[in-house]
Amino acid sequence: MNDPIPIFGFTTTLLELLSFALSVITVALNIRQIHWAWLFSILSSGMYAAVFFETKLYGDMGLQFVFIMVSVWGWFNWLRGDDSHERLQVTRLNAQSRWNSLGVTVLAFVLLAWFLKTYTDTDVPYADGFLTAGSLLGQVLLSRKKLENWHVWIFVDVLYVGLYVYKGLMLTALLYAIFVIMAIIGLRAWSKTCPQ
């Protein structure tokens, strides 16, 4: 699954290609608020963990395992609903939740960057740590159907494009460019259902 395959003038692997396809399906289902997105998220995350291990993006590799756990939790949330077991609605973070989210994300970035720099051979510990922390925030907000998840994903995905180009993961860089567009679509779609 890791044999090189030439596509559109660059090289990828079957594993990266399958991960790409499942990831696009995941986001498309998330935009439509279809709970099966979580199953595709679990599958694509497992495959991307292997892709990122091969390219020494250990933060992103570890993130995929966290994504799997958060996806199980998100699937449960979307199926169970809110505290009264009503369908989980799209809502916004309040001011306190925004500050708490920012604080936890900064702390996660510092710890991840330190860990990656100290204990791995990655050549991008700060970028990997920052984007891993941001992705964790985006995934948790998505799991709770918070509108701001799309803001986080737009920001993080733009930066991921550059990181993946640098690491030679051209198909994944293209995927994240598509994710930027899909996140903008998701933001617009969810904004229509979110109370002001």
mmCIF file of C-alpha atoms in Angstrom:
data_model
loop_
_atom_site.group_PDB
_atom_site.id
_atom_site.type_symbol
_atom_site.label_atom_id
_atom_site.label_comp_id
_atom_site.label_asym_id
_atom_site.label_seq_id
_atom_site.Cartn_x
_atom_site.Cartn_y
_atom_site.Cartn_z
ATOM 1 C CA MET A 1 0.000 0.000 0.000
ATOM 2 C CA ASN A 2 3.038 2.259 0.246
ATOM 3 C CA ASP A 3 4.388 1.643 -3.260
ATOM 4 C CA PRO A 4 4.716 4.934 -5.182
ATOM 5 C CA ILE A 5 1.948 5.732 -7.658
ATOM 6 C CA PRO A 6 2.326 8.663 -10.081
ATOM 7 C CA ILE A 7 -0.805 10.862 -10.245
ATOM 8 C CA PHE A 8 -1.162 14.290 -11.867
ATOM 9 C CA GLY A 9 2.603 14.758 -12.076
ATOM 10 C CA PHE A 10 3.426 13.847 -8.472
ATOM 11 C CA THR A 11 3.835 10.633 -6.534
ATOM 12 C CA THR A 12 1.509 9.242 -3.898
ATOM 13 C CA THR A 13 0.652 5.845 -2.410
ATOM 14 C CA LEU A 14 -2.507 3.783 -2.459
ATOM 15 C CA LEU A 15 -2.778 4.315 1.297
ATOM 16 C CA GLU A 16 -2.639 8.090 0.921
ATOM 17 C CA LEU A 17 -5.125 7.943 -1.957
ATOM 18 C CA LEU A 18 -7.646 5.894 0.057
ATOM 19 C CA SER A 19 -7.178 8.161 3.072
ATOM 20 C CA PHE A 20 -7.790 11.166 0.806
ATOM 21 C CA ALA A 21 -11.074 9.749 -0.536
ATOM 22 C CA LEU A 22 -12.414 8.766 2.890
ATOM 23 C CA SER A 23 -11.501 12.192 4.302
ATOM 24 C CA VAL A 24 -13.429 14.024 1.583
ATOM 25 C CA ILE A 25 -16.461 11.820 2.264
ATOM 26 C CA THR A 26 -16.116 12.562 5.996
ATOM 27 C CA VAL A 27 -16.189 16.339 5.567
ATOM 28 C CA ALA A 28 -18.999 16.194 3.004
ATOM 29 C CA LEU A 29 -21.122 14.220 5.485
ATOM 30 C CA ASN A 30 -20.161 16.587 8.331
ATOM 31 C CA ILE A 31 -21.363 19.574 6.314
ATOM 32 C CA ARG A 32 -24.740 17.861 5.923
ATOM 33 C CA GLN A 33 -24.714 16.839 9.623
ATOM 34 C CA ILE A 34 -24.995 13.134 8.773
ATOM 35 C CA HIS A 35 -23.758 10.965 11.646
ATOM 36 C CA TRP A 36 -22.122 8.400 9.310
ATOM 37 C CA ALA A 37 -19.349 10.966 8.886
ATOM 38 C CA TRP A 38 -17.872 9.644 12.107
ATOM 39 C CA LEU A 39 -17.420 6.132 10.687
ATOM 40 C CA PHE A 40 -15.544 7.520 7.683
ATOM 41 C CA SER A 41 -13.521 9.708 10.056
ATOM 42 C CA ILE A 42 -12.441 6.643 12.029
ATOM 43 C CA LEU A 43 -11.390 4.794 8.865
ATOM 44 C CA SER A 44 -9.540 7.714 7.290
ATOM 45 C CA SER A 45 -7.807 8.575 10.576
ATOM 46 C CA GLY A 46 -6.502 5.033 10.941
ATOM 47 C CA MET A 47 -5.114 5.099 7.422
ATOM 48 C CA TYR A 48 -3.622 8.566 7.760
ATOM 49 C CA ALA A 49 -1.828 7.498 10.953
ATOM 50 C CA ALA A 50 0.217 5.120 8.792
ATOM 51 C CA VAL A 51 0.836 7.798 6.139
ATOM 52 C CA PHE A 52 2.088 10.273 8.740
ATOM 53 C CA PHE A 53 4.307 7.689 10.439
ATOM 54 C CA GLU A 54 6.093 7.135 7.129
ATOM 55 C CA THR A 55 6.768 10.891 6.746
ATOM 56 C CA LYS A 56 7.808 11.455 10.383
ATOM 57 C CA LEU A 57 4.857 13.713 11.175
ATOM 58 C CA TYR A 58 4.459 12.117 14.579
ATOM 59 C CA GLY A 59 2.196 14.795 16.004
ATOM 60 C CA ASP A 60 -0.177 14.296 13.115
ATOM 61 C CA MET A 61 0.147 10.526 13.479
ATOM 62 C CA GLY A 62 -0.762 10.699 17.157
ATOM 63 C CA LEU A 63 -3.546 13.117 16.318
ATOM 64 C CA GLN A 64 -5.157 10.461 14.135
ATOM 65 C CA PHE A 65 -5.495 8.143 17.132
ATOM 66 C CA VAL A 66 -7.039 10.971 19.132
ATOM 67 C CA PHE A 67 -9.333 11.657 16.150
ATOM 68 C CA ILE A 68 -10.480 8.047 16.308
ATOM 69 C CA MET A 69 -11.377 8.401 19.996
ATOM 70 C CA VAL A 70 -13.022 11.798 19.480
ATOM 71 C CA SER A 71 -14.892 10.408 16.475
ATOM 72 C CA VAL A 72 -16.416 7.681 18.637
ATOM 73 C CA TRP A 73 -17.408 10.385 21.143
ATOM 74 C CA GLY A 74 -18.716 12.664 18.367
ATOM 75 C CA TRP A 75 -20.746 9.843 16.858
ATOM 76 C CA PHE A 76 -22.243 9.165 20.291
ATOM 77 C CA ASN A 77 -23.038 12.877 20.758
ATOM 78 C CA TRP A 78 -24.658 13.210 17.361
ATOM 79 C CA LEU A 79 -26.777 10.084 17.907
ATOM 80 C CA ARG A 80 -27.652 10.694 21.574
ATOM 81 C CA GLY A 81 -28.279 14.405 21.246
ATOM 82 C CA ASP A 82 -28.200 16.947 24.034
ATOM 83 C CA ASP A 83 -28.911 16.399 27.740
ATOM 84 C CA SER A 84 -32.620 15.903 27.021
ATOM 85 C CA HIS A 85 -31.774 13.494 24.190
ATOM 86 C CA GLU A 86 -33.034 15.938 21.595
ATOM 87 C CA ARG A 87 -31.097 16.139 18.335
ATOM 88 C CA LEU A 88 -27.855 18.043 18.904
ATOM 89 C CA GLN A 89 -28.264 21.508 17.367
ATOM 90 C CA VAL A 90 -25.610 23.786 15.909
ATOM 91 C CA THR A 91 -24.734 26.426 18.516
ATOM 92 C CA ARG A 92 -22.033 29.010 19.130
ATOM 93 C CA LEU A 93 -19.440 29.132 21.884
ATOM 94 C CA ASN A 94 -19.992 31.753 24.562
ATOM 95 C CA ALA A 95 -17.183 34.175 25.411
ATOM 96 C CA GLN A 96 -15.927 32.096 28.354
ATOM 97 C CA SER A 97 -15.818 28.938 26.244
ATOM 98 C CA ARG A 98 -13.836 30.759 23.553
ATOM 99 C CA TRP A 99 -11.202 31.858 26.079
ATOM 100 C CA ASN A 100 -11.077 28.388 27.632
ATOM 101 C CA SER A 101 -10.656 26.811 24.183
ATOM 102 C CA LEU A 102 -7.858 29.205 23.300
ATOM 103 C CA GLY A 103 -6.056 28.599 26.600
ATOM 104 C CA VAL A 104 -6.232 24.814 26.333
ATOM 105 C CA THR A 105 -5.084 24.958 22.698
ATOM 106 C CA VAL A 106 -2.061 27.123 23.530
ATOM 107 C CA LEU A 107 -1.132 24.790 26.383
ATOM 108 C CA ALA A 108 -1.520 21.759 24.105
ATOM 109 C CA PHE A 109 0.674 23.434 21.471
ATOM 110 C CA VAL A 110 3.460 24.158 23.982
ATOM 111 C CA LEU A 111 3.400 20.613 25.353
ATOM 112 C CA LEU A 112 3.200 18.955 21.937
ATOM 113 C CA ALA A 113 5.972 21.083 20.434
ATOM 114 C CA TRP A 114 8.218 20.374 23.424
ATOM 115 C CA PHE A 115 7.494 16.643 23.234
ATOM 116 C CA LEU A 116 8.074 16.466 19.480
ATOM 117 C CA LYS A 117 11.298 18.492 19.679
ATOM 118 C CA THR A 118 12.641 16.510 22.632
ATOM 119 C CA TYR A 119 11.589 12.953 21.891
ATOM 120 C CA THR A 120 11.212 12.570 18.113
ATOM 121 C CA ASP A 121 13.271 13.116 14.985
ATOM 122 C CA THR A 122 10.716 15.359 13.270
ATOM 123 C CA ASP A 123 12.126 18.386 11.487
ATOM 124 C CA VAL A 124 8.953 20.445 12.070
ATOM 125 C CA PRO A 125 8.130 20.167 15.792
ATOM 126 C CA TYR A 126 6.556 23.623 16.126
ATOM 127 C CA ALA A 127 4.407 23.448 12.995
ATOM 128 C CA ASP A 128 3.388 19.876 13.786
ATOM 129 C CA GLY A 129 2.591 20.758 17.407
ATOM 130 C CA PHE A 130 0.652 23.915 16.532
ATOM 131 C CA LEU A 131 -1.444 22.276 13.839
ATOM 132 C CA THR A 132 -2.050 19.197 15.969
ATOM 133 C CA ALA A 133 -3.335 21.360 18.838
ATOM 134 C CA GLY A 134 -5.534 23.359 16.456
ATOM 135 C CA SER A 135 -6.907 20.186 14.902
ATOM 136 C CA LEU A 136 -7.790 18.793 18.312
ATOM 137 C CA LEU A 137 -9.748 21.955 19.035
ATOM 138 C CA GLY A 138 -11.539 21.763 15.694
ATOM 139 C CA GLN A 139 -12.471 18.116 16.198
ATOM 140 C CA VAL A 140 -13.819 18.657 19.721
ATOM 141 C CA LEU A 141 -15.899 21.647 18.569
ATOM 142 C CA LEU A 142 -17.208 19.610 15.620
ATOM 143 C CA SER A 143 -18.179 16.797 17.994
ATOM 144 C CA ARG A 144 -20.345 19.230 19.964
ATOM 145 C CA LYS A 145 -21.718 20.906 16.778
ATOM 146 C CA LYS A 146 -20.191 24.276 17.601
ATOM 147 C CA LEU A 147 -20.229 26.651 14.641
ATOM 148 C CA GLU A 148 -16.705 27.857 15.413
ATOM 149 C CA ASN A 149 -15.281 24.461 14.433
ATOM 150 C CA TRP A 150 -15.384 25.669 10.817
ATOM 151 C CA HIS A 151 -13.383 28.817 11.642
ATOM 152 C CA VAL A 152 -10.736 26.651 13.273
ATOM 153 C CA TRP A 153 -10.649 24.229 10.334
ATOM 154 C CA ILE A 154 -10.308 27.021 7.759
ATOM 155 C CA PHE A 155 -7.316 28.477 9.626
ATOM 156 C CA VAL A 156 -5.643 25.150 10.360
ATOM 157 C CA ASP A 157 -6.225 23.677 6.905
ATOM 158 C CA VAL A 158 -4.636 26.664 5.147
ATOM 159 C CA LEU A 159 -1.493 26.140 7.228
ATOM 160 C CA TYR A 160 -1.577 22.380 6.693
ATOM 161 C CA VAL A 161 -1.373 22.890 2.922
ATOM 162 C CA GLY A 162 2.057 24.480 3.351
ATOM 163 C CA LEU A 163 3.260 21.820 5.780
ATOM 164 C CA TYR A 164 2.247 18.956 3.531
ATOM 165 C CA VAL A 165 3.837 20.567 0.474
ATOM 166 C CA TYR A 166 7.040 20.900 2.514
ATOM 167 C CA LYS A 167 6.852 17.216 3.503
ATOM 168 C CA GLY A 168 6.187 16.092 -0.076
ATOM 169 C CA LEU A 169 2.654 14.861 0.626
ATOM 170 C CA MET A 170 1.220 16.563 -2.443
ATOM 171 C CA LEU A 171 -2.056 14.654 -2.519
ATOM 172 C CA THR A 172 -2.640 15.423 1.155
ATOM 173 C CA ALA A 173 -1.765 19.087 0.503
ATOM 174 C CA LEU A 174 -4.407 19.064 -2.231
ATOM 175 C CA LEU A 175 -6.831 17.417 0.192
ATOM 176 C CA TYR A 176 -6.326 20.196 2.726
ATOM 177 C CA ALA A 177 -6.804 22.839 0.032
ATOM 178 C CA ILE A 178 -10.123 21.121 -0.741
ATOM 179 C CA PHE A 179 -10.836 21.060 3.005
ATOM 180 C CA VAL A 180 -10.466 24.865 3.120
ATOM 181 C CA ILE A 181 -13.170 25.198 0.480
ATOM 182 C CA MET A 182 -15.337 22.576 2.180
ATOM 183 C CA ALA A 183 -14.907 24.302 5.566
ATOM 184 C CA ILE A 184 -16.118 27.573 4.053
ATOM 185 C CA ILE A 185 -19.136 25.698 2.650
ATOM 186 C CA GLY A 186 -19.656 24.046 6.050
ATOM 187 C CA LEU A 187 -19.512 27.398 7.825
ATOM 188 C CA ARG A 188 -22.144 28.835 5.503
ATOM 189 C CA ALA A 189 -24.400 25.775 5.774
ATOM 190 C CA TRP A 190 -24.195 25.553 9.557
ATOM 191 C CA SER A 191 -24.635 29.330 9.952
ATOM 192 C CA LYS A 192 -28.100 28.994 8.398
ATOM 193 C CA THR A 193 -29.174 26.557 11.137
ATOM 194 C CA CYS A 194 -27.439 28.279 14.059
ATOM 195 C CA PRO A 195 -29.393 30.669 16.261
ATOM 196 C CA GLN A 196 -27.836 34.131 16.457
#
